[in-house]
Amino acid sequence: MKFIATILLILMMLSHATCGVLLWRHRKETGDYSRYIQAAFSWVSALFALTFIFRTWSETTTADGAFFEPEHTFVPIFIQMICFLYPLEVIKPTVSRAKVYMFLFAPLFMLVFVGMFAGIEYTPLYTYDDIWQHIGKFDVWFRIVTLIVMLFYCFSLFFVPYDKKRSGADSRFILMYALGFSLIGLLHFSIQISHAYWLILLHQVVWTAFFVAVAYYELKERLIVPQTLMVPEKIVVNTAEDKLWKQILILLDDVENWRNPELNLISLSELIGSNRTYVGEAFKRNVGMTFVEYITRRRIDYVADSLRKNPKANLKELFNYVGYRQRSTAWRNFQKIMGMTPTEFVESLK
């Protein structure tokens, strides 16, 4: 087990250090502090992995020590607080950051401060009998309550409202980040109450995979939010005198919901106050396309027209502006509509 743990920790240290370097090299592309934060956090994680390599061989890891050690109860909460910084920078909450920080950070910071600097003498707990015998002591139940609070906060990202149009990531990535964040917290909680060595190994694997996945998305998939948005031209569509279709066009054109990353047939039908079947039929009747085909073509046509006017335009900003938050989806749809990749299309314009 010791050799397996060492190999995993070495891989963890190298992968986190590499992710940090790559994110730092491209830190200025986003126009926000997301890559600064994630790069710094990657290097901190690499440093932790290095220290745990030495601790594994000196047999002072969590699996070999006492239950609810202060170091493994309060330090992870501080790390949890840092974990919030990156998603809050990316998802653009609809509420003020001051409120988010107050509700998310203030209680955690207070627990860390009391637990680490209040001079509490902690009772060593090596068995479940020890926990039960000392359950009435302040230092014991305080640590247990702290772990429960940390477990609760693992799921808090699911409840942070965000602006879908301004968000620098699509809803799928936000969901996956929240799930990964929750899984890491659950594993840490499980380690603290069981000291199972296989859980420690699994925690290392998940932690590493989580950081690599975030770095990959940040560098390859995320379409950067443009700092200045172009004013879209009015797209005229020749349609029949259809009352429902007029309502659809008003919503898509005047409110510009065609650029909404979260727009789908169901949400569009609810906004209009109609049945999804009628709305879907209106698209087929008036433009001969399904809702998805129409929105996709409209977005790609806008990108293509913009590139024809300015071949040097930033592709990522254009795709982000029309509603895409994931590079692979945008590139795939462009190639499907235009018959070539965005890069090939720009080359053809030259």
mmCIF file of C-alpha atoms in Angstrom:
data_model
loop_
_atom_site.group_PDB
_atom_site.id
_atom_site.type_symbol
_atom_site.label_atom_id
_atom_site.label_comp_id
_atom_site.label_asym_id
_atom_site.label_seq_id
_atom_site.Cartn_x
_atom_site.Cartn_y
_atom_site.Cartn_z
ATOM 1 C CA MET A 1 0.000 0.000 0.000
ATOM 2 C CA LYS A 2 2.834 2.367 0.860
ATOM 3 C CA PHE A 3 4.386 1.985 -2.603
ATOM 4 C CA ILE A 4 1.022 2.508 -4.319
ATOM 5 C CA ALA A 5 0.380 5.625 -2.233
ATOM 6 C CA THR A 6 3.833 6.986 -3.069
ATOM 7 C CA ILE A 7 3.353 6.448 -6.810
ATOM 8 C CA LEU A 8 -0.055 8.149 -6.705
ATOM 9 C CA LEU A 9 1.335 11.065 -4.714
ATOM 10 C CA ILE A 10 4.210 11.547 -7.152
ATOM 11 C CA LEU A 11 1.783 11.535 -10.094
ATOM 12 C CA MET A 12 -0.451 13.913 -8.160
ATOM 13 C CA MET A 13 2.426 16.302 -7.445
ATOM 14 C CA LEU A 14 3.646 16.321 -11.061
ATOM 15 C CA SER A 15 0.192 16.702 -12.600
ATOM 16 C CA HIS A 16 -0.790 19.539 -10.260
ATOM 17 C CA ALA A 17 2.487 21.367 -10.813
ATOM 18 C CA THR A 18 2.075 21.008 -14.583
ATOM 19 C CA CYS A 19 -1.526 22.230 -14.475
ATOM 20 C CA GLY A 20 -0.383 25.237 -12.476
ATOM 21 C CA VAL A 21 2.326 26.136 -14.999
ATOM 22 C CA LEU A 22 -0.022 25.808 -17.996
ATOM 23 C CA LEU A 23 -2.767 27.855 -16.362
ATOM 24 C CA TRP A 24 -0.318 30.539 -15.297
ATOM 25 C CA ARG A 25 1.139 30.824 -18.806
ATOM 26 C CA HIS A 26 -2.355 31.553 -20.178
ATOM 27 C CA ARG A 27 -3.618 33.497 -17.168
ATOM 28 C CA LYS A 28 -4.299 36.767 -19.024
ATOM 29 C CA GLU A 29 -6.543 35.311 -21.724
ATOM 30 C CA THR A 30 -9.701 35.204 -19.636
ATOM 31 C CA GLY A 31 -9.958 38.803 -18.487
ATOM 32 C CA ASP A 32 -10.678 37.626 -14.944
ATOM 33 C CA TYR A 33 -8.719 35.980 -12.129
ATOM 34 C CA SER A 34 -9.920 32.405 -12.664
ATOM 35 C CA ARG A 35 -6.633 31.021 -13.997
ATOM 36 C CA TYR A 36 -4.592 32.951 -11.449
ATOM 37 C CA ILE A 37 -6.629 31.306 -8.688
ATOM 38 C CA GLN A 38 -6.585 27.792 -10.130
ATOM 39 C CA ALA A 39 -2.853 27.960 -10.944
ATOM 40 C CA ALA A 40 -1.994 29.017 -7.391
ATOM 41 C CA PHE A 41 -4.264 26.334 -5.955
ATOM 42 C CA SER A 42 -2.640 23.722 -8.216
ATOM 43 C CA TRP A 43 0.799 24.597 -6.868
ATOM 44 C CA VAL A 44 -0.451 24.494 -3.275
ATOM 45 C CA SER A 45 -1.886 21.025 -3.932
ATOM 46 C CA ALA A 46 1.419 19.921 -5.460
ATOM 47 C CA LEU A 47 3.183 21.107 -2.288
ATOM 48 C CA PHE A 48 0.723 19.167 -0.118
ATOM 49 C CA ALA A 49 1.361 16.056 -2.221
ATOM 50 C CA LEU A 50 5.109 16.459 -1.664
ATOM 51 C CA THR A 51 4.659 16.702 2.103
ATOM 52 C CA PHE A 52 2.416 13.633 2.112
ATOM 53 C CA ILE A 53 5.095 11.638 0.302
ATOM 54 C CA PHE A 54 7.364 12.159 3.306
ATOM 55 C CA ARG A 55 4.524 11.528 5.726
ATOM 56 C CA THR A 56 3.618 8.269 4.025
ATOM 57 C CA TRP A 57 7.102 6.909 4.651
ATOM 58 C CA SER A 58 7.219 8.263 8.186
ATOM 59 C CA GLU A 59 3.808 6.640 8.798
ATOM 60 C CA THR A 60 2.107 9.794 10.052
ATOM 61 C CA THR A 61 -0.776 9.941 7.594
ATOM 62 C CA THR A 62 -4.411 10.170 8.629
ATOM 63 C CA ALA A 63 -4.850 6.408 8.387
ATOM 64 C CA ASP A 64 -2.135 5.873 10.988
ATOM 65 C CA GLY A 65 -3.036 8.713 13.385
ATOM 66 C CA ALA A 66 -5.875 9.586 15.689
ATOM 67 C CA PHE A 67 -9.465 10.339 14.707
ATOM 68 C CA PHE A 68 -10.475 13.943 14.068
ATOM 69 C CA GLU A 69 -6.954 15.352 14.332
ATOM 70 C CA PRO A 70 -7.156 19.173 14.297
ATOM 71 C CA GLU A 71 -4.867 19.325 11.280
ATOM 72 C CA HIS A 72 -7.201 17.117 9.259
ATOM 73 C CA THR A 73 -10.355 18.726 10.614
ATOM 74 C CA PHE A 74 -9.688 22.449 10.226
ATOM 75 C CA VAL A 75 -7.069 22.752 7.457
ATOM 76 C CA PRO A 76 -9.393 21.061 4.896
ATOM 77 C CA ILE A 77 -11.998 23.723 5.679
ATOM 78 C CA PHE A 78 -9.476 26.393 4.725
ATOM 79 C CA ILE A 79 -8.825 24.473 1.498
ATOM 80 C CA GLN A 80 -12.574 24.258 0.966
ATOM 81 C CA MET A 81 -12.788 28.040 1.193
ATOM 82 C CA ILE A 82 -10.103 28.361 -1.481
ATOM 83 C CA CYS A 83 -12.021 25.908 -3.681
ATOM 84 C CA PHE A 84 -14.924 28.360 -3.807
ATOM 85 C CA LEU A 85 -12.823 31.154 -5.316
ATOM 86 C CA TYR A 86 -12.420 29.629 -8.787
ATOM 87 C CA PRO A 87 -16.080 28.751 -9.486
ATOM 88 C CA LEU A 88 -17.290 32.083 -8.076
ATOM 89 C CA GLU A 89 -14.964 33.859 -10.515
ATOM 90 C CA VAL A 90 -16.235 31.784 -13.445
ATOM 91 C CA ILE A 91 -19.985 31.403 -12.931
ATOM 92 C CA LYS A 92 -20.726 35.082 -12.162
ATOM 93 C CA PRO A 93 -23.284 34.804 -9.307
ATOM 94 C CA THR A 94 -26.487 36.815 -9.675
ATOM 95 C CA VAL A 95 -26.189 37.935 -6.047
ATOM 96 C CA SER A 96 -23.396 40.220 -4.871
ATOM 97 C CA ARG A 97 -20.094 38.576 -4.069
ATOM 98 C CA ALA A 98 -20.133 40.234 -0.681
ATOM 99 C CA LYS A 99 -23.243 38.227 0.221
ATOM 100 C CA VAL A 100 -21.778 35.010 -1.171
ATOM 101 C CA TYR A 101 -18.572 35.471 0.789
ATOM 102 C CA MET A 102 -20.498 36.379 3.925
ATOM 103 C CA PHE A 103 -22.646 33.241 3.838
ATOM 104 C CA LEU A 104 -19.961 30.880 2.533
ATOM 105 C CA PHE A 105 -16.741 32.143 4.063
ATOM 106 C CA ALA A 106 -17.654 33.805 7.368
ATOM 107 C CA PRO A 107 -18.892 30.632 9.173
ATOM 108 C CA LEU A 108 -16.000 28.545 7.834
ATOM 109 C CA PHE A 109 -13.410 31.155 8.731
ATOM 110 C CA MET A 110 -14.789 31.354 12.264
ATOM 111 C CA LEU A 111 -14.557 27.570 12.690
ATOM 112 C CA VAL A 112 -10.971 27.525 11.430
ATOM 113 C CA PHE A 113 -9.956 30.431 13.660
ATOM 114 C CA VAL A 114 -11.502 28.913 16.812
ATOM 115 C CA GLY A 115 -10.255 25.424 16.038
ATOM 116 C CA MET A 116 -6.658 26.403 15.287
ATOM 117 C CA PHE A 117 -5.965 29.506 17.387
ATOM 118 C CA ALA A 118 -8.246 29.416 20.435
ATOM 119 C CA GLY A 119 -5.810 27.311 22.461
ATOM 120 C CA ILE A 120 -8.127 24.285 22.728
ATOM 121 C CA GLU A 121 -6.528 21.134 24.141
ATOM 122 C CA TYR A 122 -7.616 18.212 21.990
ATOM 123 C CA THR A 123 -8.175 14.737 23.398
ATOM 124 C CA PRO A 124 -6.447 12.025 21.305
ATOM 125 C CA LEU A 125 -9.035 9.599 19.889
ATOM 126 C CA TYR A 126 -7.635 6.314 18.575
ATOM 127 C CA THR A 127 -10.715 4.072 18.666
ATOM 128 C CA TYR A 128 -14.470 4.424 18.407
ATOM 129 C CA ASP A 129 -14.643 3.603 22.134
ATOM 130 C CA ASP A 130 -12.449 6.641 22.795
ATOM 131 C CA ILE A 131 -14.871 8.810 20.830
ATOM 132 C CA TRP A 132 -17.865 7.474 22.729
ATOM 133 C CA GLN A 133 -16.197 7.843 26.145
ATOM 134 C CA HIS A 134 -15.242 11.486 25.472
ATOM 135 C CA ILE A 135 -18.252 12.518 23.377
ATOM 136 C CA GLY A 136 -19.330 15.008 26.058
ATOM 137 C CA LYS A 137 -16.087 16.993 25.888
ATOM 138 C CA PHE A 138 -16.172 20.280 24.031
ATOM 139 C CA ASP A 139 -13.115 19.540 21.894
ATOM 140 C CA VAL A 140 -14.588 16.223 20.717
ATOM 141 C CA TRP A 141 -18.073 17.321 19.710
ATOM 142 C CA PHE A 142 -16.686 20.587 18.344
ATOM 143 C CA ARG A 143 -14.539 18.629 15.893
ATOM 144 C CA ILE A 144 -17.461 16.381 14.963
ATOM 145 C CA VAL A 145 -19.727 19.386 14.370
ATOM 146 C CA THR A 146 -16.995 21.022 12.281
ATOM 147 C CA LEU A 147 -16.739 17.956 10.042
ATOM 148 C CA ILE A 148 -20.521 17.897 9.623
ATOM 149 C CA VAL A 149 -20.519 21.599 8.692
ATOM 150 C CA MET A 150 -17.763 20.933 6.163
ATOM 151 C CA LEU A 151 -19.839 18.064 4.730
ATOM 152 C CA PHE A 152 -22.818 20.397 4.376
ATOM 153 C CA TYR A 153 -20.731 23.003 2.568
ATOM 154 C CA CYS A 154 -19.589 20.387 0.070
ATOM 155 C CA PHE A 155 -23.004 20.736 -1.569
ATOM 156 C CA SER A 156 -23.318 24.522 -1.323
ATOM 157 C CA LEU A 157 -22.166 25.154 -4.906
ATOM 158 C CA PHE A 158 -25.398 23.593 -6.124
ATOM 159 C CA PHE A 159 -27.313 26.473 -4.536
ATOM 160 C CA VAL A 160 -25.302 29.459 -5.779
ATOM 161 C CA PRO A 161 -27.438 31.281 -8.407
ATOM 162 C CA TYR A 162 -25.539 32.439 -11.467
ATOM 163 C CA ASP A 163 -26.137 34.610 -14.513
ATOM 164 C CA LYS A 164 -26.398 32.200 -17.428
ATOM 165 C CA LYS A 165 -25.665 34.841 -20.057
ATOM 166 C CA ARG A 166 -22.653 36.308 -18.280
ATOM 167 C CA SER A 167 -21.289 33.027 -16.998
ATOM 168 C CA GLY A 168 -17.905 32.014 -18.376
ATOM 169 C CA ALA A 169 -18.812 28.319 -18.308
ATOM 170 C CA ASP A 170 -21.727 26.207 -19.475
ATOM 171 C CA SER A 171 -24.185 24.633 -17.043
ATOM 172 C CA ARG A 172 -22.744 21.171 -17.627
ATOM 173 C CA PHE A 173 -19.293 22.211 -16.449
ATOM 174 C CA ILE A 174 -20.748 24.033 -13.444
ATOM 175 C CA LEU A 175 -22.669 20.880 -12.520
ATOM 176 C CA MET A 176 -19.603 18.644 -12.987
ATOM 177 C CA TYR A 177 -17.441 20.988 -10.885
ATOM 178 C CA ALA A 178 -20.036 20.977 -8.092
ATOM 179 C CA LEU A 179 -20.276 17.159 -8.238
ATOM 180 C CA GLY A 180 -16.485 16.769 -8.142
ATOM 181 C CA PHE A 181 -16.216 19.238 -5.278
ATOM 182 C CA SER A 182 -18.897 17.315 -3.353
ATOM 183 C CA LEU A 183 -17.244 13.942 -4.003
ATOM 184 C CA ILE A 184 -13.890 15.176 -2.701
ATOM 185 C CA GLY A 185 -15.561 16.459 0.464
ATOM 186 C CA LEU A 186 -17.453 13.194 0.976
ATOM 187 C CA LEU A 187 -14.259 11.197 0.612
ATOM 188 C CA HIS A 188 -12.438 13.364 3.140
ATOM 189 C CA PHE A 189 -15.328 13.020 5.590
ATOM 190 C CA SER A 190 -15.310 9.240 5.095
ATOM 191 C CA ILE A 191 -11.557 9.096 5.712
ATOM 192 C CA GLN A 192 -11.916 10.993 8.984
ATOM 193 C CA ILE A 193 -14.544 8.624 10.367
ATOM 194 C CA SER A 194 -13.056 5.360 9.066
ATOM 195 C CA HIS A 195 -9.278 5.804 8.482
ATOM 196 C CA ALA A 196 -9.598 3.341 5.589
ATOM 197 C CA TYR A 197 -6.375 3.426 3.600
ATOM 198 C CA TRP A 198 -8.128 2.604 0.313
ATOM 199 C CA LEU A 199 -10.255 5.731 0.748
ATOM 200 C CA ILE A 200 -7.081 7.810 1.029
ATOM 201 C CA LEU A 201 -5.829 6.338 -2.246
ATOM 202 C CA LEU A 202 -9.193 6.963 -3.903
ATOM 203 C CA HIS A 203 -9.168 10.522 -2.587
ATOM 204 C CA GLN A 204 -5.773 11.117 -4.215
ATOM 205 C CA VAL A 205 -6.995 9.757 -7.554
ATOM 206 C CA VAL A 206 -10.205 11.827 -7.524
ATOM 207 C CA TRP A 207 -8.368 14.973 -6.399
ATOM 208 C CA THR A 208 -5.849 14.629 -9.236
ATOM 209 C CA ALA A 209 -8.518 13.839 -11.843
ATOM 210 C CA PHE A 210 -10.529 16.840 -10.657
ATOM 211 C CA PHE A 211 -7.630 19.271 -11.103
ATOM 212 C CA VAL A 212 -6.650 17.857 -14.493
ATOM 213 C CA ALA A 213 -10.267 18.030 -15.715
ATOM 214 C CA VAL A 214 -10.618 21.665 -14.598
ATOM 215 C CA ALA A 215 -7.331 22.623 -16.258
ATOM 216 C CA TYR A 216 -8.327 20.848 -19.486
ATOM 217 C CA TYR A 217 -11.686 22.598 -19.576
ATOM 218 C CA GLU A 218 -10.133 25.963 -18.761
ATOM 219 C CA LEU A 219 -7.468 25.699 -21.477
ATOM 220 C CA LYS A 220 -9.254 23.722 -24.204
ATOM 221 C CA GLU A 221 -13.018 23.927 -23.790
ATOM 222 C CA ARG A 222 -13.959 27.149 -22.064
ATOM 223 C CA LEU A 223 -14.893 29.969 -24.398
ATOM 224 C CA ILE A 224 -13.769 33.233 -22.897
ATOM 225 C CA VAL A 225 -16.308 35.906 -22.041
ATOM 226 C CA PRO A 226 -15.523 38.911 -24.267
ATOM 227 C CA GLN A 227 -14.731 42.163 -22.545
ATOM 228 C CA THR A 228 -16.666 44.213 -25.104
ATOM 229 C CA LEU A 229 -19.614 42.799 -26.992
ATOM 230 C CA MET A 230 -20.383 43.714 -30.560
ATOM 231 C CA VAL A 231 -23.840 45.031 -31.376
ATOM 232 C CA PRO A 232 -25.609 42.267 -33.309
ATOM 233 C CA GLU A 233 -27.215 43.016 -36.601
ATOM 234 C CA LYS A 234 -30.907 42.438 -36.905
ATOM 235 C CA ILE A 235 -31.484 39.163 -38.707
ATOM 236 C CA VAL A 236 -34.528 39.316 -40.961
ATOM 237 C CA VAL A 237 -36.373 36.074 -41.510
ATOM 238 C CA ASN A 238 -39.070 35.813 -44.158
ATOM 239 C CA THR A 239 -42.008 34.124 -42.485
ATOM 240 C CA ALA A 240 -45.717 33.582 -42.953
ATOM 241 C CA GLU A 241 -48.273 35.603 -41.028
ATOM 242 C CA ASP A 242 -48.184 33.391 -38.022
ATOM 243 C CA LYS A 243 -49.154 34.860 -34.637
ATOM 244 C CA LEU A 244 -47.202 32.273 -32.643
ATOM 245 C CA TRP A 245 -44.200 32.639 -34.926
ATOM 246 C CA LYS A 246 -44.279 36.423 -34.451
ATOM 247 C CA GLN A 247 -44.199 35.875 -30.690
ATOM 248 C CA ILE A 248 -41.247 33.543 -31.104
ATOM 249 C CA LEU A 249 -39.330 36.040 -33.247
ATOM 250 C CA ILE A 250 -40.034 38.892 -30.862
ATOM 251 C CA LEU A 251 -38.627 36.845 -28.016
ATOM 252 C CA LEU A 252 -35.618 35.647 -30.008
ATOM 253 C CA ASP A 253 -34.809 38.949 -31.738
ATOM 254 C CA ASP A 254 -35.807 41.763 -29.425
ATOM 255 C CA VAL A 255 -34.753 40.093 -26.170
ATOM 256 C CA GLU A 256 -31.915 38.249 -27.952
ATOM 257 C CA ASN A 257 -32.751 34.949 -26.322
ATOM 258 C CA TRP A 258 -31.209 33.179 -29.300
ATOM 259 C CA ARG A 259 -27.865 33.914 -27.608
ATOM 260 C CA ASN A 260 -28.955 32.446 -24.251
ATOM 261 C CA PRO A 261 -26.721 29.400 -23.544
ATOM 262 C CA GLU A 262 -29.524 27.746 -21.554
ATOM 263 C CA LEU A 263 -32.280 28.242 -24.145
ATOM 264 C CA ASN A 264 -34.153 25.102 -25.144
ATOM 265 C CA LEU A 265 -37.552 24.257 -26.602
ATOM 266 C CA ILE A 266 -39.125 23.782 -23.170
ATOM 267 C CA SER A 267 -37.874 27.080 -21.712
ATOM 268 C CA LEU A 268 -38.824 28.946 -24.898
ATOM 269 C CA SER A 269 -42.352 27.470 -24.761
ATOM 270 C CA GLU A 270 -42.714 28.495 -21.124
ATOM 271 C CA LEU A 271 -41.605 32.055 -21.890
ATOM 272 C CA ILE A 272 -44.173 32.313 -24.674
ATOM 273 C CA GLY A 273 -46.857 30.564 -22.641
ATOM 274 C CA SER A 274 -47.469 27.877 -25.225
ATOM 275 C CA ASN A 275 -47.122 24.146 -25.666
ATOM 276 C CA ARG A 276 -43.717 22.806 -26.735
ATOM 277 C CA THR A 277 -45.400 20.808 -29.526
ATOM 278 C CA TYR A 278 -46.967 23.942 -31.048
ATOM 279 C CA VAL A 279 -43.720 25.869 -30.757
ATOM 280 C CA GLY A 280 -41.758 23.032 -32.371
ATOM 281 C CA GLU A 281 -44.277 22.831 -35.214
ATOM 282 C CA ALA A 282 -44.023 26.600 -35.729
ATOM 283 C CA PHE A 283 -40.308 26.251 -36.476
ATOM 284 C CA LYS A 284 -40.882 23.440 -38.972
ATOM 285 C CA ARG A 285 -43.764 25.281 -40.633
ATOM 286 C CA ASN A 286 -41.997 28.632 -41.016
ATOM 287 C CA VAL A 287 -38.329 27.793 -41.559
ATOM 288 C CA GLY A 288 -38.397 24.059 -42.301
ATOM 289 C CA MET A 289 -36.110 23.284 -39.371
ATOM 290 C CA THR A 290 -36.367 21.984 -35.851
ATOM 291 C CA PHE A 291 -35.795 24.397 -32.972
ATOM 292 C CA VAL A 292 -32.256 23.065 -32.386
ATOM 293 C CA GLU A 293 -31.372 23.271 -36.080
ATOM 294 C CA TYR A 294 -32.670 26.851 -36.325
ATOM 295 C CA ILE A 295 -30.822 28.131 -33.248
ATOM 296 C CA THR A 296 -27.637 26.322 -34.270
ATOM 297 C CA ARG A 297 -27.745 27.727 -37.795
ATOM 298 C CA ARG A 298 -28.539 31.209 -36.545
ATOM 299 C CA ARG A 299 -25.575 31.184 -34.200
ATOM 300 C CA ILE A 300 -23.171 29.744 -36.762
ATOM 301 C CA ASP A 301 -24.397 32.129 -39.476
ATOM 302 C CA TYR A 302 -23.731 35.047 -37.160
ATOM 303 C CA VAL A 303 -20.200 33.812 -36.450
ATOM 304 C CA ALA A 304 -19.533 33.190 -40.155
ATOM 305 C CA ASP A 305 -20.851 36.633 -41.180
ATOM 306 C CA SER A 306 -18.728 38.294 -38.507
ATOM 307 C CA LEU A 307 -15.639 36.463 -39.744
ATOM 308 C CA ARG A 308 -16.346 37.486 -43.332
ATOM 309 C CA LYS A 309 -16.383 41.107 -42.190
ATOM 310 C CA ASN A 310 -13.347 40.685 -39.985
ATOM 311 C CA PRO A 311 -11.301 37.490 -40.499
ATOM 312 C CA LYS A 312 -9.093 38.514 -37.580
ATOM 313 C CA ALA A 313 -11.975 38.482 -35.107
ATOM 314 C CA ASN A 314 -11.464 36.397 -31.974
ATOM 315 C CA LEU A 315 -13.175 33.031 -32.544
ATOM 316 C CA LYS A 316 -13.596 32.274 -28.859
ATOM 317 C CA GLU A 317 -15.251 35.609 -28.209
ATOM 318 C CA LEU A 318 -17.594 35.188 -31.169
ATOM 319 C CA PHE A 319 -18.699 31.719 -30.092
ATOM 320 C CA ASN A 320 -19.155 32.856 -26.528
ATOM 321 C CA TYR A 321 -21.213 35.829 -27.675
ATOM 322 C CA VAL A 322 -23.705 33.688 -29.616
ATOM 323 C CA GLY A 323 -24.267 31.371 -26.665
ATOM 324 C CA TYR A 324 -21.618 28.679 -26.703
ATOM 325 C CA ARG A 325 -19.667 27.967 -23.551
ATOM 326 C CA GLN A 326 -17.856 24.834 -24.675
ATOM 327 C CA ARG A 327 -15.299 24.820 -27.465
ATOM 328 C CA SER A 328 -15.936 21.291 -28.718
ATOM 329 C CA THR A 329 -19.667 21.932 -29.188
ATOM 330 C CA ALA A 330 -19.072 25.222 -30.999
ATOM 331 C CA TRP A 331 -16.420 23.772 -33.310
ATOM 332 C CA ARG A 332 -18.540 20.685 -34.061
ATOM 333 C CA ASN A 333 -21.631 22.727 -34.937
ATOM 334 C CA PHE A 334 -19.626 25.125 -37.108
ATOM 335 C CA GLN A 335 -18.130 22.253 -39.096
ATOM 336 C CA LYS A 336 -21.556 20.637 -39.451
ATOM 337 C CA ILE A 337 -23.153 23.826 -40.835
ATOM 338 C CA MET A 338 -20.256 25.280 -42.837
ATOM 339 C CA GLY A 339 -18.612 22.040 -43.944
ATOM 340 C CA MET A 340 -15.224 23.055 -42.538
ATOM 341 C CA THR A 341 -13.629 23.944 -39.233
ATOM 342 C CA PRO A 342 -13.541 27.584 -38.069
ATOM 343 C CA THR A 343 -9.803 27.678 -38.735
ATOM 344 C CA GLU A 344 -10.268 26.368 -42.280
ATOM 345 C CA PHE A 345 -13.058 28.887 -42.826
ATOM 346 C CA VAL A 346 -10.825 31.785 -41.797
ATOM 347 C CA GLU A 347 -8.065 30.482 -44.078
ATOM 348 C CA SER A 348 -10.526 30.300 -46.987
ATOM 349 C CA LEU A 349 -11.338 33.981 -46.496
ATOM 350 C CA LYS A 350 -7.708 34.878 -47.074
#
